[in-house]
Short mmCIF file of C-alpha atoms and ligand atoms in Angstrom, two decimals:
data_model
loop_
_atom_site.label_atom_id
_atom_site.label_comp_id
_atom_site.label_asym_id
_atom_site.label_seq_id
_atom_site.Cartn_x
_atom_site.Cartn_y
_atom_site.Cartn_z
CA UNK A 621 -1.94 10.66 -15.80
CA UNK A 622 -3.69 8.29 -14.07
CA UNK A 623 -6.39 8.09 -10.85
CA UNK A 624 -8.77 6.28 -9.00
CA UNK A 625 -11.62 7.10 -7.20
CA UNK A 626 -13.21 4.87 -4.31
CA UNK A 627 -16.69 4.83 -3.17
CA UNK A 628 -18.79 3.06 0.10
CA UNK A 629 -18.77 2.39 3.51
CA UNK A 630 -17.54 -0.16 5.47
CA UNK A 631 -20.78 -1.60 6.15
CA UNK A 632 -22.09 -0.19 3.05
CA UNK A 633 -23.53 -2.34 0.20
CA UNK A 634 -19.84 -2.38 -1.29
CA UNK A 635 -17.08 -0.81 -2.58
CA UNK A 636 -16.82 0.95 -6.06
CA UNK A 637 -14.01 2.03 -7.64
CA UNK A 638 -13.30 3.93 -10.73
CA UNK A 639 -9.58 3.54 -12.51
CA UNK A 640 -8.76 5.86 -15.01
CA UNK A 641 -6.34 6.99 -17.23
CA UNK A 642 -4.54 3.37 -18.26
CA UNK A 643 -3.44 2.64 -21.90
CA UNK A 644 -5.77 -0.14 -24.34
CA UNK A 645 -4.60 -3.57 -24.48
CA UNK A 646 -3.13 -4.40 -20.81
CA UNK A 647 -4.08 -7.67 -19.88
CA UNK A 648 -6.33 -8.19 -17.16
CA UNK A 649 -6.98 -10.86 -15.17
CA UNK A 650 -10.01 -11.28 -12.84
CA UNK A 651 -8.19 -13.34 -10.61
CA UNK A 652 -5.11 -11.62 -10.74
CA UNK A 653 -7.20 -8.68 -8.89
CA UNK A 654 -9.03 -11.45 -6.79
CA UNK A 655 -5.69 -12.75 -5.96
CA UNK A 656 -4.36 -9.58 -4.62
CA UNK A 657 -7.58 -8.78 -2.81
CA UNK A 658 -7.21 -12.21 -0.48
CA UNK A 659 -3.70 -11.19 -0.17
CA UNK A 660 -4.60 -7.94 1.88
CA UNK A 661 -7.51 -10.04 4.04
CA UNK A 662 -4.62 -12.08 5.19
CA UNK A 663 -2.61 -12.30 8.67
CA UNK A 664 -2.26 -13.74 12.13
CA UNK A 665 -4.28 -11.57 14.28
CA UNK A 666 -7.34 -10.17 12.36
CA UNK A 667 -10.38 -9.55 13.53
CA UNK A 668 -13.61 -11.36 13.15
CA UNK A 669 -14.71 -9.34 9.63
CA UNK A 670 -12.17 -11.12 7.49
CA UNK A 671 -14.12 -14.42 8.20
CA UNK A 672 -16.91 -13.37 6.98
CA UNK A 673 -15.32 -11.22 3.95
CA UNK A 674 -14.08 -12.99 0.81
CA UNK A 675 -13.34 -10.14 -1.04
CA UNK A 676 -13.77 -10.16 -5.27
CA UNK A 677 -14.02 -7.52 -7.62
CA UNK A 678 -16.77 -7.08 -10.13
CA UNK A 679 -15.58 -5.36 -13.57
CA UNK A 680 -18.53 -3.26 -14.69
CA UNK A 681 -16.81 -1.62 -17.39
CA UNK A 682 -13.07 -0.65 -19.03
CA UNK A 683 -12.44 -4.11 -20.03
CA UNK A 684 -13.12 -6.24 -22.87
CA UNK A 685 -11.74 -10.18 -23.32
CA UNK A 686 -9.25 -9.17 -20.75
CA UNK A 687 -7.47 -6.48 -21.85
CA UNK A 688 -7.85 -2.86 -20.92
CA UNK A 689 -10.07 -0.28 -23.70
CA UNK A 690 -8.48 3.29 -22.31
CA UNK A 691 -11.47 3.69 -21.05
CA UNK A 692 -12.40 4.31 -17.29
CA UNK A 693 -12.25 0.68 -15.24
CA UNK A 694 -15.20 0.42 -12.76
CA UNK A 695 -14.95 -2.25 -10.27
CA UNK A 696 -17.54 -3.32 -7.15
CA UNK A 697 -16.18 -5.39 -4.38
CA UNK A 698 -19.46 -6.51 -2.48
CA UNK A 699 -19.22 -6.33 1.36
CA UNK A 700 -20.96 -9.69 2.50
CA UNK A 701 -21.53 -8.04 6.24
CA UNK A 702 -23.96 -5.69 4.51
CA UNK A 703 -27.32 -8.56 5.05
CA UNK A 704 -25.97 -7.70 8.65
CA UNK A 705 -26.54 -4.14 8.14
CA UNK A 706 -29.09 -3.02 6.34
CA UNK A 707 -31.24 -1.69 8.69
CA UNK A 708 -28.38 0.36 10.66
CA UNK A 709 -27.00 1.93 6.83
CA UNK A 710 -29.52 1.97 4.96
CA UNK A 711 -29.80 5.05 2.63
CA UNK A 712 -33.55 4.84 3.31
CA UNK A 713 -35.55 6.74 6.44
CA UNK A 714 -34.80 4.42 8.57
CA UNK A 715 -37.72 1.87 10.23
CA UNK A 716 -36.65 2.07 13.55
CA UNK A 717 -34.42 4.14 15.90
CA UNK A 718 -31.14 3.41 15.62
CA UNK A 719 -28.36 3.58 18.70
CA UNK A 720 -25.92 6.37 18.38
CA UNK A 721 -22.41 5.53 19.39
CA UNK A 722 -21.41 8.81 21.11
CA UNK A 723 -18.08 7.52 22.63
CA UNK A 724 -14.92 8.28 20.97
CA UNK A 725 -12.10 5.66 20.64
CA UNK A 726 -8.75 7.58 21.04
CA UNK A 727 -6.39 7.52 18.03
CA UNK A 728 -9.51 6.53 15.58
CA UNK A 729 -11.11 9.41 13.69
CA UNK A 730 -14.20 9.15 15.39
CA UNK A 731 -13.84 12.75 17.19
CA UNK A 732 -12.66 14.81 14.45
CA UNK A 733 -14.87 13.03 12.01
CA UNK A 734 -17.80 14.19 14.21
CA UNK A 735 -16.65 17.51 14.80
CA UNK A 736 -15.55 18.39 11.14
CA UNK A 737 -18.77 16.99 9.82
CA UNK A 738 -21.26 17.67 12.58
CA UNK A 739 -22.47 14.52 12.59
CA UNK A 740 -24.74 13.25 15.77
CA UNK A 741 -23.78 9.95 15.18
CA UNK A 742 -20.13 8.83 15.36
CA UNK A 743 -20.98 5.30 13.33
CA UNK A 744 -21.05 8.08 10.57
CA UNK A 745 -17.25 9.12 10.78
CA UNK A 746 -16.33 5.21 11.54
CA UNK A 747 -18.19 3.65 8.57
CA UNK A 748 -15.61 6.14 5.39
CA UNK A 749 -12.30 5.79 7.98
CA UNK A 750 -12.62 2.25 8.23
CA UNK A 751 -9.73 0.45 6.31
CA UNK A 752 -12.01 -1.42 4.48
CA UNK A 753 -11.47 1.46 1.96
CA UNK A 754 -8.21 -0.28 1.08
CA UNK A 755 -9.57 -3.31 -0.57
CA UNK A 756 -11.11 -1.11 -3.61
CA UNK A 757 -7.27 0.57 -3.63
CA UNK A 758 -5.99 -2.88 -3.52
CA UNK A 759 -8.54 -3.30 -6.97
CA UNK A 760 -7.08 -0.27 -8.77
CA UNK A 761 -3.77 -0.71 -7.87
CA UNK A 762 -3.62 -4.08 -9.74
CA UNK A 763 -4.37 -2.90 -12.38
CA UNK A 764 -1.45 -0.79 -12.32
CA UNK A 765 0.68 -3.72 -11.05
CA UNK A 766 -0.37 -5.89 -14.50
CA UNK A 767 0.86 -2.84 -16.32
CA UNK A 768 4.44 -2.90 -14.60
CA UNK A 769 4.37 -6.63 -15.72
CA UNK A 770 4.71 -5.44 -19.35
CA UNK A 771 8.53 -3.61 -18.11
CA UNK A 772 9.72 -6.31 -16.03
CA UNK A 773 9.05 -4.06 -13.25
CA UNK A 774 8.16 -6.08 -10.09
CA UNK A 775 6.92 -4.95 -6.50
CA UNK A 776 6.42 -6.66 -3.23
CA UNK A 777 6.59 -6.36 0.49
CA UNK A 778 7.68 -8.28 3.43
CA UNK A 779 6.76 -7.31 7.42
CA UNK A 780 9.89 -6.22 8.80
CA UNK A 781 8.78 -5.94 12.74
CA UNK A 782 5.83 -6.10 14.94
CA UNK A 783 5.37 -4.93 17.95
CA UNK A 784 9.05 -4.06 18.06
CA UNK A 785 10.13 -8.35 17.45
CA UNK A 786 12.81 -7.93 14.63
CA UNK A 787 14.22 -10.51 12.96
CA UNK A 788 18.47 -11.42 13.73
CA UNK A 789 19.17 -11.22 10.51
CA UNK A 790 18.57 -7.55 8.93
CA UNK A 791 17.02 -7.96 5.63
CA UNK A 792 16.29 -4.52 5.16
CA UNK A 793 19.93 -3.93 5.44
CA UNK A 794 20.72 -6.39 3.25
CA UNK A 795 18.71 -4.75 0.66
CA UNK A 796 20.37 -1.18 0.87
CA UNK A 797 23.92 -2.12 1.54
CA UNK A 798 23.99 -4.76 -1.64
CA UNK A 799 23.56 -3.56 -4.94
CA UNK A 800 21.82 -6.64 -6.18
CA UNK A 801 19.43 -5.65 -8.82
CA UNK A 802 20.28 -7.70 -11.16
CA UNK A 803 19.20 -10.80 -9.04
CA UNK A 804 16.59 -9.39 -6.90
CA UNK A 805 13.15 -9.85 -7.99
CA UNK A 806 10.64 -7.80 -5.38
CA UNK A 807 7.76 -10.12 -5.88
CA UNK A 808 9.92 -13.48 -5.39
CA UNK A 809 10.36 -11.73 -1.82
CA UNK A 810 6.74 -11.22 -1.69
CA UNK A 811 5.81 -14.51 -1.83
CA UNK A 812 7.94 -15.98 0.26
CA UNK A 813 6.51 -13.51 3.32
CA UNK A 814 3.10 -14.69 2.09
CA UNK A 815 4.33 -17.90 3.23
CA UNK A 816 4.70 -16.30 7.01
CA UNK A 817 1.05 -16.13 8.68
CA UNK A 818 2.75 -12.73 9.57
CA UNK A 819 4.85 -12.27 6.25
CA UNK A 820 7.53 -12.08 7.64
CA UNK A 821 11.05 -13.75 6.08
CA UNK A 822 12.30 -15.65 9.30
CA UNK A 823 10.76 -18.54 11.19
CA UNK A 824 12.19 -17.46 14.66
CA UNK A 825 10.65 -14.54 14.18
CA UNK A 826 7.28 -15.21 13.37
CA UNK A 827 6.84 -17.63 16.33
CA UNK A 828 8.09 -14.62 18.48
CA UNK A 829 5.47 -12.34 16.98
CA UNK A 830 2.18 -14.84 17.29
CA UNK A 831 3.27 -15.13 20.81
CA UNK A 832 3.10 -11.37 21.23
CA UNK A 833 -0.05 -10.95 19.40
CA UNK A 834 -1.63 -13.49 21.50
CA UNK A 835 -0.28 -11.88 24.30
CA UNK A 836 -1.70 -8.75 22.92
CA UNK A 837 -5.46 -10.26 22.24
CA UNK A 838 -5.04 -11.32 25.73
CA UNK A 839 -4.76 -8.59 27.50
CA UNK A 840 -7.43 -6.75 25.05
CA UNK A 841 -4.89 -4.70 23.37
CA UNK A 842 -2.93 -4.53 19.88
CA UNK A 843 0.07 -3.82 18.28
CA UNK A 844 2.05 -1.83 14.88
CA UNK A 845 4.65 -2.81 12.85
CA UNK A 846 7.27 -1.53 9.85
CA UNK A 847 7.09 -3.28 6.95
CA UNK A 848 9.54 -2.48 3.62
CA UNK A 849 7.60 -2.44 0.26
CA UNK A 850 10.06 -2.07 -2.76
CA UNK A 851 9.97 -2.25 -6.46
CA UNK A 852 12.65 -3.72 -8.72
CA UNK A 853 13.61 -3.35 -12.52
CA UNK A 854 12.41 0.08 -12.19
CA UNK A 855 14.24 2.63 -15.12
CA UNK A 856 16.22 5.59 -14.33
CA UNK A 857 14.36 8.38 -14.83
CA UNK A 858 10.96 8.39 -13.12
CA UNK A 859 10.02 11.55 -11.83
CA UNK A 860 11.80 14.99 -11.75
CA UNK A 861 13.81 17.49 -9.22
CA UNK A 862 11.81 20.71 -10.91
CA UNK A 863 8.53 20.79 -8.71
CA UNK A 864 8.11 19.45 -5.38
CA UNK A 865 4.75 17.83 -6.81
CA UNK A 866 7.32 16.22 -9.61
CA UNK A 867 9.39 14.27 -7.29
CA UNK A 868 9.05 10.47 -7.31
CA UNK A 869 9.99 10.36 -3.32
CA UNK A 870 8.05 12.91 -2.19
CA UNK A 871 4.44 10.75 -4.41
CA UNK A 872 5.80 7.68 -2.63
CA UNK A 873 5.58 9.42 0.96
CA UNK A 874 1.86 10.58 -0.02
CA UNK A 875 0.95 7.43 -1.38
CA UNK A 876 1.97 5.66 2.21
CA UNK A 877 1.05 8.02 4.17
CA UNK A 878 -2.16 8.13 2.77
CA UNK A 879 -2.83 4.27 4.14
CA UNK A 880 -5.25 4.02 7.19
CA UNK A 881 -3.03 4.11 10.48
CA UNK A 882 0.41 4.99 8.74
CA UNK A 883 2.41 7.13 10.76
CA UNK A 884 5.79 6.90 9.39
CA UNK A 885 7.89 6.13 5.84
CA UNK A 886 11.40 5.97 5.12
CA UNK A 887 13.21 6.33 1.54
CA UNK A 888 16.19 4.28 1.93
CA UNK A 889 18.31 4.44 4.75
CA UNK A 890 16.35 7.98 5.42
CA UNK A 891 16.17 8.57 9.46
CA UNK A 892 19.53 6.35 9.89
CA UNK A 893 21.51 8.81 7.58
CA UNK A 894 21.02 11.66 9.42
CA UNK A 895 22.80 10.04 12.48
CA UNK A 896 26.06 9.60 10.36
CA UNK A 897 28.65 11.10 8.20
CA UNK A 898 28.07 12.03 4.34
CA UNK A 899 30.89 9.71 3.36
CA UNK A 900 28.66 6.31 5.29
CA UNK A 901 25.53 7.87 4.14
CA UNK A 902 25.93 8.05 -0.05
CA UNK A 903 26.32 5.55 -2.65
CA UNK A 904 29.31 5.34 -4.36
CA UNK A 905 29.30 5.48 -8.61
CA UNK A 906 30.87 2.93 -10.99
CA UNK A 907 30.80 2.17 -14.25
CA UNK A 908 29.69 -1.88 -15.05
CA UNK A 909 29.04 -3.98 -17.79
CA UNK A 910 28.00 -0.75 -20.10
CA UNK A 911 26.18 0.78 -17.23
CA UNK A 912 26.33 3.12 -14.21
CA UNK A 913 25.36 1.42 -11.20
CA UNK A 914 25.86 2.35 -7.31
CA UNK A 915 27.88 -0.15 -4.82
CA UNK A 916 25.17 0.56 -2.25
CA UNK A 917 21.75 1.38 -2.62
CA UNK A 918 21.12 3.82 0.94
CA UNK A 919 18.86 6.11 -1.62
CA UNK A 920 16.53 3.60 -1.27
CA UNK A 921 17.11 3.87 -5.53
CA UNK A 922 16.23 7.76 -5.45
CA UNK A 923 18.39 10.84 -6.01
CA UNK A 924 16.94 14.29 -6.72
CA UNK A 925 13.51 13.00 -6.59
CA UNK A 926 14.51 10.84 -9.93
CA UNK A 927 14.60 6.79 -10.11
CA UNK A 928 18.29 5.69 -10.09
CA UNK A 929 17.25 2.52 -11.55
CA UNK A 930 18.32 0.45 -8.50
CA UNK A 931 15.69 -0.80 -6.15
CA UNK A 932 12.88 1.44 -4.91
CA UNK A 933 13.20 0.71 -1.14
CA UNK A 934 10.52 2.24 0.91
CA UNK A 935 10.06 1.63 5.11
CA UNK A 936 6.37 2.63 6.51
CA UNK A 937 5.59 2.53 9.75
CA UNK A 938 1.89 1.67 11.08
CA UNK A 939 0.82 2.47 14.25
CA UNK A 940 -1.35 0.01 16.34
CA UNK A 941 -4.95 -0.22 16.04
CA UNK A 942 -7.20 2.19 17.64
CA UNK A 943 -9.97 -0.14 18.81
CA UNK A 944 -8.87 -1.36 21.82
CA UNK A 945 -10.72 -4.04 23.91
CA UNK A 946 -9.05 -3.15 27.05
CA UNK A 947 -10.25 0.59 26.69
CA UNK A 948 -8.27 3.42 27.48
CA UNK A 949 -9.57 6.70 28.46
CA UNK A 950 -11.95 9.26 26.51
CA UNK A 951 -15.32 11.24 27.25
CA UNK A 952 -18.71 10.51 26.59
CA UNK A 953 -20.18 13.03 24.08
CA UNK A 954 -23.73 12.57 25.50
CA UNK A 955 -22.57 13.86 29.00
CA UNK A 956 -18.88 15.05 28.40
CA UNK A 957 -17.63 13.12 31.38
CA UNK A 958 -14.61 10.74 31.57
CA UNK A 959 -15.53 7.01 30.94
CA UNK A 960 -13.45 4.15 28.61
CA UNK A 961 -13.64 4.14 24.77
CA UNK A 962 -16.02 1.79 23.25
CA UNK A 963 -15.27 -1.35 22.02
CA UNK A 964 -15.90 -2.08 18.22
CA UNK A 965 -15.52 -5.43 16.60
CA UNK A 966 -11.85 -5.12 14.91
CA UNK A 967 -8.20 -5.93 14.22
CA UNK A 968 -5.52 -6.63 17.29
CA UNK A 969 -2.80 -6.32 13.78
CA UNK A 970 -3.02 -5.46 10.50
CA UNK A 971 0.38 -5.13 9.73
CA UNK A 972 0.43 -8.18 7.12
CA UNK A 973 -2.28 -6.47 5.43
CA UNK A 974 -0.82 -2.96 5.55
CA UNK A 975 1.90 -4.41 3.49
CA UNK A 976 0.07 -5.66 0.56
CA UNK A 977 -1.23 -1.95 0.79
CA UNK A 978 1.70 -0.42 0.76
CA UNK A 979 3.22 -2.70 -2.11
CA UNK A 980 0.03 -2.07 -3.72
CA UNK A 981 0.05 1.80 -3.51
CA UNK A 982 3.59 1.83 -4.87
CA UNK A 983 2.94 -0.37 -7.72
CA UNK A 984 0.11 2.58 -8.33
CA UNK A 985 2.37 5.47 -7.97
CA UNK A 986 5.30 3.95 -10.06
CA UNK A 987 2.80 3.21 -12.96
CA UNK A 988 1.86 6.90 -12.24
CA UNK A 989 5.45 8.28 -12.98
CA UNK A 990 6.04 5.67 -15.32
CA UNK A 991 3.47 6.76 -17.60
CA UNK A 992 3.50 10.95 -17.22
CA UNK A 993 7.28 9.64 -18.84
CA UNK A 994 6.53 7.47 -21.76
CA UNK A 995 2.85 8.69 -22.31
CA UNK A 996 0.92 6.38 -24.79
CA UNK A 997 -2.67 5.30 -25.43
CA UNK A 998 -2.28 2.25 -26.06
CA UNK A 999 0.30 -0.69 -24.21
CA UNK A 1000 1.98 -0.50 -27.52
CA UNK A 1001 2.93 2.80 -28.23
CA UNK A 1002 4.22 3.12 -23.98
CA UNK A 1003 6.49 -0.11 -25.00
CA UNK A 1004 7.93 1.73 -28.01
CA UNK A 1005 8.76 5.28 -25.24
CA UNK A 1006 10.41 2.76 -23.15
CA UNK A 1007 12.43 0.84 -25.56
CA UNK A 1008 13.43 4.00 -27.41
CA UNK A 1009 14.59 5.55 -24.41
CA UNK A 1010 16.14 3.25 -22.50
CA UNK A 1011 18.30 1.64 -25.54
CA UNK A 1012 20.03 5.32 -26.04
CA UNK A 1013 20.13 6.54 -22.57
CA UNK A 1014 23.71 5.22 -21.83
CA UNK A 1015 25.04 6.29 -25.70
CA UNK A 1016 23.20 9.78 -25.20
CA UNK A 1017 25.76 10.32 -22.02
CA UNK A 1018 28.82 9.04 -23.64
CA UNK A 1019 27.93 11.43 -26.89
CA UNK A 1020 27.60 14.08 -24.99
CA UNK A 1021 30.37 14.02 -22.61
CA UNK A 1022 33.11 12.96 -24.87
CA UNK A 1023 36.19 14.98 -25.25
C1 LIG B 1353 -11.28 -3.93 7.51
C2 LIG B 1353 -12.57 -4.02 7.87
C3 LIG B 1353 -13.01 -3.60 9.20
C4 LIG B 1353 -11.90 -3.84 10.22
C5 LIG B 1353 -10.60 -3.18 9.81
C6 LIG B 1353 -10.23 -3.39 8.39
O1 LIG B 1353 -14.14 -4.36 9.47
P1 LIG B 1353 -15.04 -4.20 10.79
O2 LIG B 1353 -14.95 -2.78 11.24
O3 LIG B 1353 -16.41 -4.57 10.30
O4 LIG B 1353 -14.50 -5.20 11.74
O5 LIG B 1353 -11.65 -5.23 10.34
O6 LIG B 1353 -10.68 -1.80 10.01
C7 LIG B 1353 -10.01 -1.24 11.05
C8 LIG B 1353 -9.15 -1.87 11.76
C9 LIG B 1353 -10.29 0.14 11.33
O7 LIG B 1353 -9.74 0.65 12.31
O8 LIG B 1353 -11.08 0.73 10.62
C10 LIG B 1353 -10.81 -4.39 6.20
O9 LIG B 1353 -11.59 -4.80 5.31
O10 LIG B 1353 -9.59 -4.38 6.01
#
């Protein structure tokens, strides 16, 4: 139903993306996107770009006295390091010869880049893997967040560990064992981690964690994390068991997975469950206040690859940051012989930002599902779907199944 399409390198001019596929009339903020985009520069233990970055989007077309059209969004985030380097990316023959990098950082995707694309130069496989892709996703996927607004439906994310410092009390935990969606509000979550330099939801904790990043930058190194991004107020019903390209879980896993230096995601209580019995594992069915609810929530709000309507609770790992500035071992293209990776101005975490990705890319693939559901072309006609269906949904089961 939806897509977006990013554009530029990471010491390009800019980033461009193009959104597509969104109703008419959603409101649209500027700053709402702006907002969101200084959200993901944020975090103890970046490196030296985010001072010079203060990343805003451009809206070149799509929207019209803030609200959406239906027509394709196209947004340009500049990249103020660019007057930096012009000369070393610039579309042009360049003036001068320019220094190939021809040592490979391990972990980075600076040697299959090279090899895939046969490129001579590895600065051309660092400059499209860069994570500074992520703040034109960040772009699109607010617009799909201002659409969720419309249904109540919230998302956020908080930092759960890094570098393996966890906090006493298990919030994660808390989250699948209660069923509290009534009173649980993803993005009041959110903003309390954005209070944490680390965003993370206990002081103790984050004290622990700057330590160990400074130990980290110390000793030239750097350090992953998990983080849980989760939606609330999200309907039953999004997404389908039929095809394994219908399934809302398996999108989710894509959509993480998909974020620069992600190695792992959870649904729920995922790796856990398979450690215990069926009878711990599942979530127990009653019937409340007109509705059918679970007591737990270890789905992580997902059964059969279909929204349960409880909390969308989703764990993603990221591994730590390639660039290391205590090198560890690779080989020299230029005379294939053993020497340490090369150093490249970067990151010793990006953990805090790798949330507001992840909350971000969920917000896009729930407005994904949401809409291949209710359809519409314009906000209006989605809000009628919704209401339609989800007034009769309960009185549809109770017809059918009565006696
Ligand atoms: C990033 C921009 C990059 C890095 C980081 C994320 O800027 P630069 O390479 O100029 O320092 O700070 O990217 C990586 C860690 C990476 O491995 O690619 C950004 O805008 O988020």
């Amino acid at each position: 139903m939806i897509r977006f399409l990013t554009a530029g390198e990471s010491h390009g001019k800019g980033l461009t993306v193009i959104v597509e596929g969104f109703p008419s009339n959603i409101k649209i903020e500027n700053e709402y996107i702006n907002y969101h985009l200084s959200r993901r520069q944020m975090g103890y233990g970046r490196g030296g770009r985010m001072k010079i970055e203060t990343d805003a989007a451009e809206i070149n077309g799509g929207i019209r006295f803030q609200k959406t059209l239906g027509s394709p969004i196209s947004m340009f985030i500049q990249n103020r390091d660019w007057v930096n380097w012009e000369e070393k990316m610039t579309e042009h023959k360049p003036k001068d010869k320019t220094e190939k990098i021809t040592i490979p950082r391990p972990g980075h995707a600076d040697l299959v880049g090279i090899s895939k694309y046969n490129f001579s130069d590895i600065r051309n496989s660092i400059e499209r893997s860069s994570a500074r892709e992520t703040a034109a996703r960040v772009a699109a996927c607010s617009i799909a967040r201002s659409f969720l607004d419309n249904f109540g439906i919230k998302v956020g994310s908080f930092v759960e560990n890094i570098g393996g410092i966890y906090p006493k009390k298990n919030f994660a935990d808390e989250l699948f064992l209660n069923n509290v969606e009534d009173d649980l509000d993803a993005w009041e979550i959110a903003k309390q981690a954005d209070e944490s330099s680390v965003r993370v939801l206990d002081k103790d904790q984050e004290t622990k964690i700057i330590n160990k990043i400074k130990k980290a930058k110390k000793q030239g190194d750097t350090l992953g994390g998990t983080m849980i991004a989760f939606a609330t107020s999200v309907p039953l019903g999004l997404g389908s068991f039929i095809h394994y390209d219908t399934k809302l879980d398996a999108a989710i896993a894509h959509s993480m997975m998909s974020i620069n230096a992600v190695k792992g995601v959870e649904i729920g209580t995922g790796f856990h469950s398979a450690n215990i019995f069926g009878s711990e594992s599942h979530d127990e069915i009653v019937y409340e206040n007109n509705n059918f609810s679970r007591k737990t929530n270890r789905a992580g709000g997902i059964e059969g690859g279909i929204s349960t309507g409880l909390p969308i609770i989703v764990r993603v790992a990221m591994k730590p940051i390639a660039t290391l500035m205590s090198p560890i071992e690779t080989v020299d293209l230029s005379s294939f012989k053993s020497i340490q990776a090369r150093r490249e101005r970067s990151d010793f975490v990006a953990v805090p930002a790798c949330a507001v990705i992840a909350e971000s890319m969920l917000a896009w693939t729930l407005a994904d599902f949401f809409l291949k559901k209710f359809g519409g072309d314009s906000l209006e006609e989605t809000i009628d779907n919704y209401k339609t269906y989800t007034k009769k949904l309960n009185n549809r089961i109770k017809k059918n199944f009565k006696k």
